[in-house]
PDB file of C-alpha atoms in Angstrom:
ATOM      1  CA  UNK A   1      -0.002   0.019  -0.023  1.00 70.00           C
ATOM      2  CA  UNK A   2       2.849   2.344   0.758  1.00 72.00           C
ATOM      3  CA  UNK A   3       4.433   1.636  -2.634  1.00 74.00           C
ATOM      4  CA  UNK A   4       1.157   2.353  -4.477  1.00 82.00           C
ATOM      5  CA  UNK A   5       0.629   5.529  -2.385  1.00 80.00           C
ATOM      6  CA  UNK A   6       4.165   6.632  -3.200  1.00 74.00           C
ATOM      7  CA  UNK A   7       3.653   6.043  -6.963  1.00 78.00           C
ATOM      8  CA  UNK A   8       0.376   7.919  -6.900  1.00 79.00           C
ATOM      9  CA  UNK A   9       1.991  10.752  -4.979  1.00 75.00           C
ATOM     10  CA  UNK A  10       4.794  10.926  -7.525  1.00 75.00           C
ATOM     11  CA  UNK A  11       2.408  11.131 -10.493  1.00 76.00           C
ATOM     12  CA  UNK A  12       0.263  13.726  -8.745  1.00 76.00           C
ATOM     13  CA  UNK A  13       3.372  15.785  -7.992  1.00 72.00           C
ATOM     14  CA  UNK A  14       4.556  15.359 -11.580  1.00 73.00           C
ATOM     15  CA  UNK A  15       1.265  16.679 -12.923  1.00 71.00           C
ATOM     16  CA  UNK A  16       1.163  19.586 -10.462  1.00 71.00           C
ATOM     17  CA  UNK A  17       4.778  20.673 -10.778  1.00 72.00           C
ATOM     18  CA  UNK A  18       5.820  19.888 -14.342  1.00 72.00           C
ATOM     19  CA  UNK A  19       3.364  21.486 -16.722  1.00 70.00           C
ATOM     20  CA  UNK A  20       3.568  21.110 -20.484  1.00 69.00           C
ATOM     21  CA  UNK A  21       5.870  24.055 -21.069  1.00 72.00           C
ATOM     22  CA  UNK A  22       8.347  22.907 -18.429  1.00 76.00           C
ATOM     23  CA  UNK A  23       8.295  19.332 -19.756  1.00 74.00           C
ATOM     24  CA  UNK A  24       9.002  20.425 -23.277  1.00 75.00           C
ATOM     25  CA  UNK A  25      11.732  22.769 -22.082  1.00 75.00           C
ATOM     26  CA  UNK A  26      13.503  20.045 -20.142  1.00 75.00           C
ATOM     27  CA  UNK A  27      13.309  17.250 -22.742  1.00 76.00           C
ATOM     28  CA  UNK A  28      13.215  19.150 -26.053  1.00 74.00           C
ATOM     29  CA  UNK A  29      16.942  19.484 -26.439  1.00 75.00           C
ATOM     30  CA  UNK A  30      17.448  15.705 -26.192  1.00 80.00           C
ATOM     31  CA  UNK A  31      14.316  14.316 -27.878  1.00 80.00           C
ATOM     32  CA  UNK A  32      12.209  17.121 -29.286  1.00 75.00           C
ATOM     33  CA  UNK A  33       9.553  15.077 -31.095  1.00 78.00           C
ATOM     34  CA  UNK A  34       9.221  12.540 -28.276  1.00 83.00           C
ATOM     35  CA  UNK A  35       8.913  15.367 -25.719  1.00 79.00           C
ATOM     36  CA  UNK A  36       6.223  17.044 -27.782  1.00 76.00           C
ATOM     37  CA  UNK A  37       4.223  13.836 -28.240  1.00 80.00           C
ATOM     38  CA  UNK A  38       4.493  12.968 -24.542  1.00 80.00           C
ATOM     39  CA  UNK A  39       3.321  16.464 -23.599  1.00 76.00           C
ATOM     40  CA  UNK A  40       0.338  16.091 -25.909  1.00 76.00           C
ATOM     41  CA  UNK A  41      -0.492  12.708 -24.410  1.00 76.00           C
ATOM     42  CA  UNK A  42      -0.254  14.018 -20.843  1.00 73.00           C
ATOM     43  CA  UNK A  43      -2.574  16.915 -21.775  1.00 76.00           C
ATOM     44  CA  UNK A  44      -4.925  14.715 -23.814  1.00 80.00           C
ATOM     45  CA  UNK A  45      -6.455  12.612 -20.992  1.00 78.00           C
ATOM     46  CA  UNK A  46      -7.734  15.441 -18.740  1.00 81.00           C
ATOM     47  CA  UNK A  47      -8.898  17.295 -21.849  1.00 85.00           C
ATOM     48  CA  UNK A  48     -10.965  14.343 -23.079  1.00 86.00           C
ATOM     49  CA  UNK A  49     -12.431  13.859 -19.614  1.00 88.00           C
ATOM     50  CA  UNK A  50     -13.526  17.537 -19.452  1.00 90.00           C
ATOM     51  CA  UNK A  51     -14.965  17.404 -22.932  1.00 91.00           C
ATOM     52  CA  UNK A  52     -16.871  14.187 -22.214  1.00 90.00           C
ATOM     53  CA  UNK A  53     -18.402  15.809 -19.117  1.00 91.00           C
ATOM     54  CA  UNK A  54     -19.429  18.801 -21.253  1.00 92.00           C
ATOM     55  CA  UNK A  55     -20.936  16.511 -23.900  1.00 91.00           C
ATOM     56  CA  UNK A  56     -22.786  14.575 -21.178  1.00 88.00           C
ATOM     57  CA  UNK A  57     -24.242  17.762 -19.798  1.00 89.00           C
ATOM     58  CA  UNK A  58     -25.439  18.904 -23.283  1.00 89.00           C
ATOM     59  CA  UNK A  59     -26.865  15.507 -24.136  1.00 85.00           C
ATOM     60  CA  UNK A  60     -28.614  15.342 -20.772  1.00 83.00           C
ATOM     61  CA  UNK A  61     -30.340  18.666 -21.415  1.00 87.00           C
ATOM     62  CA  UNK A  62     -31.434  17.343 -24.786  1.00 83.00           C
ATOM     63  CA  UNK A  63     -33.010  14.311 -23.074  1.00 78.00           C
ATOM     64  CA  UNK A  64     -30.512  11.674 -24.182  1.00 76.00           C
ATOM     65  CA  UNK A  65     -29.502   9.837 -21.023  1.00 76.00           C
ATOM     66  CA  UNK A  66     -27.599   6.624 -20.537  1.00 76.00           C
ATOM     67  CA  UNK A  67     -29.448   5.862 -17.318  1.00 77.00           C
ATOM     68  CA  UNK A  68     -32.841   4.765 -18.659  1.00 77.00           C
ATOM     69  CA  UNK A  69     -33.978   2.574 -21.511  1.00 79.00           C
ATOM     70  CA  UNK A  70     -32.915  -0.750 -22.868  1.00 85.00           C
ATOM     71  CA  UNK A  71     -29.325  -1.720 -23.186  1.00 86.00           C
ATOM     72  CA  UNK A  72     -29.516  -1.005 -26.944  1.00 87.00           C
ATOM     73  CA  UNK A  73     -30.797   2.582 -26.369  1.00 84.00           C
ATOM     74  CA  UNK A  74     -28.187   3.247 -23.703  1.00 84.00           C
ATOM     75  CA  UNK A  75     -25.381   1.809 -25.870  1.00 86.00           C
ATOM     76  CA  UNK A  76     -26.554   3.952 -28.817  1.00 86.00           C
ATOM     77  CA  UNK A  77     -26.473   7.043 -26.598  1.00 85.00           C
ATOM     78  CA  UNK A  78     -22.977   6.151 -25.358  1.00 86.00           C
ATOM     79  CA  UNK A  79     -21.704   5.568 -28.872  1.00 88.00           C
ATOM     80  CA  UNK A  80     -23.152   8.902 -29.964  1.00 88.00           C
ATOM     81  CA  UNK A  81     -21.289  10.631 -27.130  1.00 89.00           C
ATOM     82  CA  UNK A  82     -18.017   8.926 -28.067  1.00 89.00           C
ATOM     83  CA  UNK A  83     -18.554   9.867 -31.705  1.00 91.00           C
ATOM     84  CA  UNK A  84     -19.052  13.515 -30.752  1.00 91.00           C
ATOM     85  CA  UNK A  85     -15.934  13.372 -28.549  1.00 90.00           C
ATOM     86  CA  UNK A  86     -13.772  11.896 -31.219  1.00 90.00           C
ATOM     87  CA  UNK A  87     -15.054  14.270 -33.901  1.00 92.00           C
ATOM     88  CA  UNK A  88     -14.435  17.245 -31.692  1.00 90.00           C
ATOM     89  CA  UNK A  89     -10.916  16.042 -30.761  1.00 87.00           C
ATOM     90  CA  UNK A  90      -9.909  15.249 -34.364  1.00 88.00           C
ATOM     91  CA  UNK A  91     -11.225  18.617 -35.545  1.00 91.00           C
ATOM     92  CA  UNK A  92      -9.125  20.396 -32.897  1.00 86.00           C
ATOM     93  CA  UNK A  93      -6.084  18.232 -33.797  1.00 83.00           C
ATOM     94  CA  UNK A  94      -6.373  19.377 -37.425  1.00 89.00           C
ATOM     95  CA  UNK A  95      -6.577  23.006 -36.336  1.00 90.00           C
ATOM     96  CA  UNK A  96      -3.599  22.553 -34.055  1.00 83.00           C
ATOM     97  CA  UNK A  97      -1.493  20.960 -36.775  1.00 83.00           C
ATOM     98  CA  UNK A  98      -2.425  23.729 -39.237  1.00 87.00           C
ATOM     99  CA  UNK A  99      -1.473  26.341 -36.662  1.00 87.00           C
ATOM    100  CA  UNK A 100       1.873  24.629 -35.977  1.00 78.00           C
ATOM    101  CA  UNK A 101       2.606  24.340 -39.689  1.00 82.00           C
ATOM    102  CA  UNK A 102       1.780  28.045 -40.185  1.00 85.00           C
ATOM    103  CA  UNK A 103       4.127  28.978 -37.381  1.00 77.00           C
ATOM    104  CA  UNK A 104       6.963  26.938 -38.834  1.00 78.00           C
ATOM    105  CA  UNK A 105       7.197  24.238 -36.204  1.00 71.00           C
ATOM    106  CA  UNK A 106      10.126  21.886 -36.842  1.00 68.00           C
ATOM    107  CA  UNK A 107      11.829  24.030 -39.503  1.00 73.00           C
ATOM    108  CA  UNK A 108      14.650  25.408 -37.428  1.00 70.00           C
ATOM    109  CA  UNK A 109      16.044  25.445 -33.937  1.00 70.00           C
ATOM    110  CA  UNK A 110      13.259  25.547 -31.390  1.00 62.00           C
ATOM    111  CA  UNK A 111      13.055  28.572 -29.089  1.00 63.00           C
ATOM    112  CA  UNK A 112      11.483  28.416 -25.705  1.00 59.00           C
ATOM    113  CA  UNK A 113       8.415  30.446 -24.809  1.00 62.00           C
ATOM    114  CA  UNK A 114       9.533  30.786 -21.192  1.00 65.00           C
ATOM    115  CA  UNK A 115      13.262  30.395 -20.568  1.00 70.00           C
ATOM    116  CA  UNK A 116      13.849  28.453 -17.350  1.00 71.00           C
ATOM    117  CA  UNK A 117      17.217  28.835 -15.670  1.00 78.00           C
ATOM    118  CA  UNK A 118      18.770  26.848 -12.849  1.00 78.00           C
ATOM    119  CA  UNK A 119      19.461  29.127  -9.934  1.00 86.00           C
ATOM    120  CA  UNK A 120      21.821  28.564  -7.036  1.00 91.00           C
ATOM    121  CA  UNK A 121      19.018  27.215  -4.806  1.00 87.00           C
ATOM    122  CA  UNK A 122      17.948  24.815  -7.550  1.00 84.00           C
ATOM    123  CA  UNK A 123      21.463  23.324  -7.723  1.00 89.00           C
ATOM    124  CA  UNK A 124      21.587  23.050  -3.927  1.00 91.00           C
ATOM    125  CA  UNK A 125      18.246  21.212  -3.765  1.00 87.00           C
ATOM    126  CA  UNK A 126      19.300  18.993  -6.677  1.00 88.00           C
ATOM    127  CA  UNK A 127      22.476  18.065  -4.771  1.00 93.00           C
ATOM    128  CA  UNK A 128      20.488  17.372  -1.570  1.00 91.00           C
ATOM    129  CA  UNK A 129      17.964  15.167  -3.383  1.00 89.00           C
ATOM    130  CA  UNK A 130      20.652  13.347  -5.308  1.00 92.00           C
ATOM    131  CA  UNK A 131      22.616  12.608  -2.108  1.00 92.00           C
ATOM    132  CA  UNK A 132      19.418  11.357  -0.382  1.00 90.00           C
ATOM    133  CA  UNK A 133      18.731   9.136  -3.363  1.00 90.00           C
ATOM    134  CA  UNK A 134      22.301   7.762  -3.340  1.00 92.00           C
ATOM    135  CA  UNK A 135      21.959   7.111   0.376  1.00 88.00           C
ATOM    136  CA  UNK A 136      18.724   5.233  -0.242  1.00 86.00           C
ATOM    137  CA  UNK A 137      20.382   3.160  -2.969  1.00 88.00           C
ATOM    138  CA  UNK A 138      23.318   2.306  -0.739  1.00 88.00           C
ATOM    139  CA  UNK A 139      21.034   1.439   2.191  1.00 86.00           C
ATOM    140  CA  UNK A 140      18.873  -0.717  -0.108  1.00 83.00           C
ATOM    141  CA  UNK A 141      21.922  -2.554  -1.447  1.00 85.00           C
ATOM    142  CA  UNK A 142      22.861  -3.488   2.094  1.00 83.00           C
ATOM    143  CA  UNK A 143      19.334  -4.722   2.791  1.00 78.00           C
ATOM    144  CA  UNK A 144      18.001  -1.807   4.695  1.00 76.00           C
ATOM    145  CA  UNK A 145      14.593  -0.281   3.966  1.00 73.00           C
ATOM    146  CA  UNK A 146      13.033  -3.509   2.871  1.00 70.00           C
ATOM    147  CA  UNK A 147      10.048  -5.192   4.484  1.00 65.00           C
ATOM    148  CA  UNK A 148       9.614  -8.891   3.819  1.00 62.00           C
ATOM    149  CA  UNK A 149       5.974  -9.940   3.787  1.00 62.00           C
ATOM    150  CA  UNK A 150       6.214 -13.395   2.138  1.00 63.00           C
ATOM    151  CA  UNK A 151       5.779 -16.167   3.376  1.00 61.00           C
ATOM    152  CA  UNK A 152       4.262 -14.655   6.494  1.00 62.00           C
ATOM    153  CA  UNK A 153       3.657 -11.211   7.759  1.00 60.00           C
ATOM    154  CA  UNK A 154       5.638 -10.569  10.871  1.00 59.00           C
ATOM    155  CA  UNK A 155       5.814  -7.590  13.189  1.00 63.00           C
ATOM    156  CA  UNK A 156       7.030  -4.342  11.759  1.00 65.00           C
ATOM    157  CA  UNK A 157      10.513  -4.060  13.214  1.00 69.00           C
ATOM    158  CA  UNK A 158      12.755  -1.506  11.631  1.00 72.00           C
ATOM    159  CA  UNK A 159      16.380  -1.008  12.526  1.00 77.00           C
ATOM    160  CA  UNK A 160      17.592   2.582  13.016  1.00 82.00           C
ATOM    161  CA  UNK A 161      19.135   2.592   9.507  1.00 83.00           C
ATOM    162  CA  UNK A 162      15.787   1.381   8.099  1.00 81.00           C
ATOM    163  CA  UNK A 163      14.149   4.461   9.612  1.00 84.00           C
ATOM    164  CA  UNK A 164      16.773   6.739   8.098  1.00 85.00           C
ATOM    165  CA  UNK A 165      16.264   5.203   4.639  1.00 86.00           C
ATOM    166  CA  UNK A 166      12.469   5.531   5.061  1.00 83.00           C
ATOM    167  CA  UNK A 167      12.762   9.169   6.074  1.00 88.00           C
ATOM    168  CA  UNK A 168      15.066   9.858   3.076  1.00 87.00           C
ATOM    169  CA  UNK A 169      12.550   8.272   0.713  1.00 85.00           C
ATOM    170  CA  UNK A 170       9.677  10.187   2.218  1.00 85.00           C
ATOM    171  CA  UNK A 171      11.603  13.422   1.808  1.00 87.00           C
ATOM    172  CA  UNK A 172      12.484  12.605  -1.809  1.00 85.00           C
ATOM    173  CA  UNK A 173       8.924  11.662  -2.673  1.00 78.00           C
ATOM    174  CA  UNK A 174       7.268  14.547  -0.900  1.00 83.00           C
ATOM    175  CA  UNK A 175       9.779  17.191  -2.014  1.00 83.00           C
ATOM    176  CA  UNK A 176       7.637  18.591  -4.876  1.00 77.00           C
ATOM    177  CA  UNK A 177       4.644  18.898  -2.599  1.00 78.00           C
ATOM    178  CA  UNK A 178       6.719  20.528   0.147  1.00 82.00           C
ATOM    179  CA  UNK A 179       8.329  22.959  -2.317  1.00 82.00           C
ATOM    180  CA  UNK A 180       5.005  23.969  -3.831  1.00 80.00           C
ATOM    181  CA  UNK A 181       3.335  24.141  -0.427  1.00 83.00           C
ATOM    182  CA  UNK A 182       6.096  26.395   0.801  1.00 84.00           C
ATOM    183  CA  UNK A 183       5.681  28.652  -2.200  1.00 85.00           C
ATOM    184  CA  UNK A 184       1.916  28.760  -1.733  1.00 86.00           C
ATOM    185  CA  UNK A 185       2.307  29.583   1.986  1.00 87.00           C
ATOM    186  CA  UNK A 186       4.814  32.367   1.185  1.00 88.00           C
ATOM    187  CA  UNK A 187       2.382  33.727  -1.398  1.00 88.00           C
ATOM    188  CA  UNK A 188      -0.561  33.645   1.053  1.00 88.00           C
ATOM    189  CA  UNK A 189       1.346  35.334   3.870  1.00 88.00           C
ATOM    190  CA  UNK A 190       2.882  38.019   1.622  1.00 85.00           C
ATOM    191  CA  UNK A 191      -0.568  39.332   0.670  1.00 77.00           C
TER     192      UNK A 191
END
């Protein structure tokens, strides 16, 4: 459960911290097309969800619901909604590609809309997080920070070094949330 919670926390942090512009800025120098496609895929799922909710609201006002009727009527209503969603998405994709082509995307060196620069505090935090990660790797290679559940679940007994490795992993995984929370708190108190 802790592993799943950690993975979910990492993906939530990733989505909150690293928006599309930052993602493309970081990875566009190495793999520009892959970074662009990944950014579009990350943006695509929430966009489709929001559009489907909007389509559902419009269809509901028109009297087409998926809650009543036979299975065939409900399936037809659902297929109609998916058809509207796909048509809308493909139409916008064509408009986006035409816009990108008109702006000369891919013809020359890509410039960044917002230039991000590593500051001194960024390098310090990067060094701190890298050292914590190396410490966790070394502790894990010596067998610390691991809980054996199979073949039977025993009592949770952690050695002092296990606790240190656990605290390091919690700091690493919660760092984006702590950093953004600190920025939000400073913003609230400065007003």
